[in-house]
Coordinates of C-alpha atoms in Angstrom, one line a residue:
X1 CA 97.0 114.6 91.5
X2 CA 98.7 112.2 94.4
X3 CA 97.4 108.9 96.0
X4 CA 98.5 105.8 98.0
X5 CA 97.3 102.6 97.9
X6 CA 97.9 100.2 100.6
X7 CA 99.0 96.9 100.0
X8 CA 102.0 94.7 98.3
X9 CA 103.4 95.9 95.7
X10 CA 103.5 92.6 93.9
X11 CA 99.8 92.8 93.9
X12 CA 99.5 96.2 93.0
X13 CA 102.1 96.6 90.4
X14 CA 100.1 94.2 88.1
X15 CA 96.9 96.2 88.4
X16 CA 98.5 99.2 86.5
X17 CA 97.2 100.0 83.2
X18 CA 99.4 99.5 80.5
X19 CA 102.1 102.0 79.6
X20 CA 100.7 104.6 82.3
X21 CA 103.5 105.5 84.4
X22 CA 106.3 107.7 83.4
X23 CA 108.8 107.0 86.3
X24 CA 109.3 104.5 88.8
X25 CA 111.5 105.7 91.6
X26 CA 111.9 103.8 94.8
X27 CA 114.0 102.4 97.7
X28 CA 113.0 99.0 98.6
X29 CA 113.4 97.2 101.8
X30 CA 117.3 96.3 102.0
X31 CA 118.3 92.7 102.7
X32 CA 119.1 91.7 106.3
X33 CA 118.7 94.9 108.0
X34 CA 115.0 95.5 109.5
X35 CA 111.6 93.9 109.9
X36 CA 109.6 97.7 109.8
X37 CA 107.2 95.9 112.2
X38 CA 106.3 93.3 110.0
X39 CA 106.1 89.9 110.8
X40 CA 108.3 87.1 109.3
X41 CA 108.5 83.2 109.6
X42 CA 112.0 82.6 110.5
X43 CA 111.3 78.4 109.6
X44 CA 111.1 79.4 106.0
X45 CA 114.3 77.9 104.6
X46 CA 113.4 74.7 106.6
X47 CA 109.7 74.6 104.9
X48 CA 111.1 75.2 101.5
X49 CA 113.6 72.4 101.7
X50 CA 111.1 70.1 103.3
X51 CA 109.0 70.3 100.3
X52 CA 112.2 68.9 98.4
X53 CA 113.6 72.0 97.4
X54 CA 117.2 73.1 97.1
X55 CA 117.7 75.9 99.0
X56 CA 120.2 77.6 96.4
X57 CA 116.9 77.7 94.1
X58 CA 115.0 80.6 95.0
X59 CA 111.0 80.3 95.5
X60 CA 108.5 82.4 93.7
X61 CA 108.1 85.4 95.5
X62 CA 104.3 84.5 95.8
X63 CA 105.1 81.3 97.5
X64 CA 107.6 83.4 99.8
X65 CA 105.0 85.6 101.0
X66 CA 102.2 82.9 101.5
X67 CA 104.6 81.0 103.5
X68 CA 105.0 84.3 105.8
X69 CA 108.0 85.7 104.1
X70 CA 108.7 89.5 104.2
X71 CA 110.8 91.2 101.7
X72 CA 114.1 91.9 102.9
X73 CA 114.2 89.3 105.5
X74 CA 114.9 86.2 103.0
X75 CA 116.9 83.7 104.4
X76 CA 119.5 84.1 101.6
X77 CA 120.3 87.5 99.8
X78 CA 119.9 85.3 96.6
X79 CA 116.2 84.9 97.5
X80 CA 115.9 88.6 98.2
X81 CA 117.5 89.7 94.7
X82 CA 115.1 87.1 93.0
X83 CA 112.2 88.4 94.8
X84 CA 113.2 92.1 93.8
X85 CA 113.6 91.5 90.1
X86 CA 110.0 89.3 90.0
X87 CA 108.2 92.6 91.9
X88 CA 109.7 94.9 89.6
X89 CA 108.9 92.8 86.6
X90 CA 105.3 92.8 87.7
X91 CA 105.5 96.6 86.7
X92 CA 107.0 96.3 83.4
X93 CA 103.8 96.6 81.6
X94 CA 102.8 99.8 83.1
X95 CA 106.0 101.5 82.4
X96 CA 105.8 103.8 79.2
X97 CA 108.6 103.1 76.3
X98 CA 110.1 106.0 77.1
X99 CA 110.0 106.0 80.8
X100 CA 112.6 105.3 83.3
X101 CA 113.1 103.3 86.6
X102 CA 115.4 104.5 89.3
X103 CA 116.2 101.9 92.0
X104 CA 118.2 102.7 95.2
X105 CA 119.7 99.7 96.8
X106 CA 122.3 99.2 99.7
X107 CA 124.8 96.8 100.2
X108 CA 125.5 94.8 103.5
X109 CA 128.4 92.5 104.8
X110 CA 127.7 88.9 105.4
X111 CA 127.7 87.5 109.0
X112 CA 126.5 83.7 109.8
X113 CA 125.0 85.2 113.0
X114 CA 123.4 88.7 111.7
X115 CA 121.8 91.4 113.7
X116 CA 118.0 92.2 112.4
X117 CA 116.5 95.4 113.7
X118 CA 112.7 95.6 114.3
X119 CA 113.2 99.3 113.2
X120 CA 116.0 102.2 113.2
X121 CA 119.3 101.8 111.4
X122 CA 122.2 99.4 112.2
X123 CA 124.8 100.2 114.6
X124 CA 123.4 103.1 116.5
X125 CA 120.7 103.6 119.3
X126 CA 119.0 101.0 121.4
X127 CA 116.4 99.8 119.0
X128 CA 115.1 96.4 119.8
X129 CA 116.7 93.6 117.8
X130 CA 117.1 90.0 117.1
X131 CA 119.7 87.5 116.1
X132 CA 119.3 85.2 113.1
X133 CA 121.5 82.4 111.8
X134 CA 121.9 82.6 107.9
X135 CA 123.5 79.6 106.2
X136 CA 127.1 79.9 104.7
X137 CA 128.3 78.7 101.4
X138 CA 129.5 79.9 97.9
X139 CA 130.1 83.8 98.1
X140 CA 128.0 83.9 101.5
X141 CA 131.3 84.0 103.8
X142 CA 131.9 85.8 107.2
X143 CA 132.7 89.5 106.7
X144 CA 132.1 89.3 103.0
X145 CA 130.7 92.3 101.2
X146 CA 127.8 90.7 99.2
X147 CA 127.7 93.0 96.4
X148 CA 123.7 92.8 96.5
X149 CA 123.5 96.1 94.2
X150 CA 125.5 94.5 91.4
X151 CA 123.8 90.8 91.6
X152 CA 120.4 92.9 91.4
X153 CA 121.5 94.8 88.6
X154 CA 122.7 91.8 86.4
X155 CA 119.7 89.9 87.3
X156 CA 117.5 92.8 85.8
X157 CA 120.0 92.9 82.6
X158 CA 119.2 89.4 82.3
X159 CA 115.3 90.3 82.1
X160 CA 116.2 92.5 79.4
X161 CA 116.4 96.2 81.2
X162 CA 118.9 98.4 79.9
X163 CA 121.3 99.9 82.7
X164 CA 122.1 103.6 81.6
X165 CA 123.5 104.7 85.2
X166 CA 125.4 103.4 88.3
X167 CA 124.7 106.6 90.1
X168 CA 126.8 106.7 93.4
X169 CA 125.5 108.6 96.2
X170 CA 128.2 109.7 98.5
X171 CA 127.3 109.9 102.1
X172 CA 129.7 112.4 104.1
X173 CA 127.9 112.6 107.3
X174 CA 128.1 109.0 108.2
X175 CA 129.5 108.8 111.9
X176 CA 132.6 106.4 113.0
X177 CA 132.3 102.9 113.3
X178 CA 133.8 100.5 115.6
X179 CA 135.2 98.2 113.0
X180 CA 139.1 98.3 112.7
X181 CA 139.6 96.2 109.5
X182 CA 137.8 97.8 106.9
X183 CA 136.9 101.3 105.5
X184 CA 133.4 102.9 106.6
X185 CA 130.7 102.2 104.2
X186 CA 129.8 105.9 102.7
X187 CA 127.9 105.2 99.8
X188 CA 125.2 103.5 98.0
X189 CA 123.9 102.5 94.3
X190 CA 121.0 104.3 92.5
X191 CA 120.3 102.5 89.3
X192 CA 118.8 104.2 86.1
X193 CA 117.2 101.3 84.1
X194 CA 115.1 101.9 80.9
X195 CA 113.1 99.6 78.6
X196 CA 114.9 97.3 76.1
X197 CA 113.1 98.4 72.8
X198 CA 111.9 95.7 70.4
X199 CA 114.5 97.3 67.9
X200 CA 116.9 100.1 67.7
X201 CA 118.7 101.7 70.7
X202 CA 116.4 103.1 73.6
X203 CA 115.0 106.3 73.6
X204 CA 113.3 107.7 76.7
X205 CA 112.6 111.1 78.6
X206 CA 115.7 112.8 80.0
X207 CA 116.4 116.5 80.7
X208 CA 120.1 116.4 81.6
X209 CA 119.7 120.1 82.3
X210 CA 117.9 119.3 85.4
X211 CA 120.7 117.2 87.4
X212 CA 123.2 118.5 89.3
X213 CA 126.0 120.4 88.3
X214 CA 128.6 118.8 86.3
X215 CA 126.0 115.7 85.4
X216 CA 128.5 113.5 87.2
X217 CA 127.4 110.2 88.1
X218 CA 128.7 110.3 91.6
X219 CA 126.5 112.8 94.0
X220 CA 127.3 114.0 97.6
X221 CA 124.2 114.5 99.6
X222 CA 124.1 114.1 103.5
X223 CA 121.9 111.3 105.1
X224 CA 118.7 112.5 106.3
X225 CA 116.8 111.6 109.3
X226 CA 113.6 109.8 108.9
X227 CA 110.0 111.0 109.5
X228 CA 106.9 109.3 111.1
X229 CA 108.6 106.6 112.6
X230 CA 110.2 105.6 109.3
X231 CA 114.1 105.3 109.8
X232 CA 114.8 104.8 106.1
X233 CA 113.8 107.4 103.9
X234 CA 115.2 109.2 100.7
X235 CA 116.6 112.7 101.2
X236 CA 115.2 114.9 99.2
X237 CA 118.2 116.5 97.4
X238 CA 118.8 113.1 96.3
X239 CA 115.6 112.4 94.4
X240 CA 114.5 115.6 93.1
X241 CA 117.0 115.7 90.1
X242 CA 115.9 112.2 89.5
X243 CA 112.4 113.1 89.3
X244 CA 112.8 116.4 87.2
X245 CA 115.1 115.0 84.9
X246 CA 113.5 111.4 84.1
X247 CA 109.7 112.4 84.1
X248 CA 107.9 115.0 82.1
X249 CA 106.2 118.0 83.8
X250 CA 102.5 116.4 84.4
X251 CA 103.6 112.9 84.0
X252 CA 103.1 110.2 86.5
X253 CA 105.7 109.0 89.2
X254 CA 105.4 105.8 90.7
X255 CA 106.9 104.5 94.0
X256 CA 105.9 100.7 94.8
X257 CA 107.7 101.1 98.2
X258 CA 106.6 104.8 99.2
X259 CA 107.0 104.4 103.1
X260 CA 106.1 108.1 104.2
X261 CA 105.7 109.4 100.7
X262 CA 108.6 111.4 100.7
X263 CA 109.3 110.8 96.6
X264 CA 105.6 111.5 96.2
X265 CA 105.7 114.9 97.8
X266 CA 108.6 116.0 95.8
X267 CA 107.1 114.8 92.7
X268 CA 104.0 116.8 93.6
X269 CA 105.9 119.9 94.7
X270 CA 107.7 119.5 91.0
X271 CA 104.4 119.7 89.1
X272 CA 104.4 115.7 88.6
X273 CA 101.4 113.2 89.4
X274 CA 102.2 110.5 92.1
X275 CA 101.2 107.2 93.3
X276 CA 102.6 105.4 96.1
X277 CA 102.3 101.6 97.1
X278 CA 103.2 100.8 101.0
X279 CA 102.3 97.8 102.8
X280 CA 102.7 99.0 106.3
X281 CA 99.4 100.9 107.3
X282 CA 101.0 103.4 109.8
X283 CA 103.5 104.3 106.9
X284 CA 100.7 104.7 104.2
X285 CA 98.7 106.7 106.5
X286 CA 101.7 109.0 107.1
X287 CA 102.4 109.2 103.4
X288 CA 98.9 110.3 102.6
X289 CA 99.1 113.2 105.0
X290 CA 102.6 114.4 103.9
X291 CA 101.9 114.5 100.0
X292 CA 99.1 116.6 101.1
X293 CA 101.2 119.0 103.0
X294 CA 102.5 121.9 101.0
X295 CA 105.6 122.7 103.4
X296 CA 106.7 119.3 103.8
X297 CA 109.3 118.9 101.0
X298 CA 110.8 122.4 101.8
X299 CA 111.2 121.6 105.6
X300 CA 112.8 118.5 105.0
X301 CA 115.5 119.9 102.5
X302 CA 115.9 123.4 104.5
X303 CA 116.7 121.1 107.7
X304 CA 119.2 119.0 106.2
X305 CA 120.7 122.0 104.4
X306 CA 121.0 123.9 108.0
X307 CA 122.5 120.6 109.6
X308 CA 119.1 120.3 111.9
X309 CA 118.9 116.5 111.5
X310 CA 120.3 113.5 113.5
X311 CA 122.2 111.6 111.5
X312 CA 122.7 107.6 111.6
X313 CA 124.8 105.3 109.8
X314 CA 124.0 102.2 107.7
X315 CA 122.1 101.6 104.6
X316 CA 118.6 103.4 104.3
X317 CA 116.6 100.9 103.9
X318 CA 98.9 103.6 91.6
X319 CA 96.1 103.9 88.9
X320 CA 93.1 101.7 89.0

């Protein structure tokens, strides 16, 4: 069984039945990189302040989206972290006590004037882009690595999630960058969370025999090209061990930001049920096609193994 529901993950997560999902695995939109073709209100910070609020205090996600906000386009990285945590909390009830959550999230450097792609990855290609001003202050300083993944992980711990692993995804095939005063950003974080039990130690499904050889928390997987117009998609070799190790056969895998459905197709290929949420119509349509294509996952994995994909730099970005 596999299905894709079009809509905002914030709404759809809340509709899931209690303890119905075995594994949540996803890569949400990263902060300040691209719009994915969605509209965003560039005056939203001023509107928040005009209502008598402090810009350092993040609004609720519901206020943010009702005022034209788009996930990943928050005026401040603190707002982004707050929104992500709130959305995942909406699905906490649906995860089984023995379930897992794997969240892939990338970092970025701060610039007062940042470059936002409408699509595509940062630094390569001639994809249309815009520039916007982001307020400085506190840790938001020019050239600062923002440590967004770490801030997110700590915020999740504050909500009682147990962080079991910080898996480092090493990307060997990132191309050269123009910067001469720092090393290339060639890794991302993939966090493994489980629920904190009411008492005792956490217990959850985990088949360590299904992970990469050596069972190390650093894995090397080449960046893969996107598909169906989506530039930020999971490499099959990265997510397949996560799905097989953290979801029992026949269990339900949920990707609340499923894009073109790559994680769902991998789940189905490995005998799991799959459900995806996607807010963008063209991607949700592609996801429905891809999860019904038996050769989709195999073709993607073989293409990467044989070096037949174009590579770009930068972070990648239902049960009713």
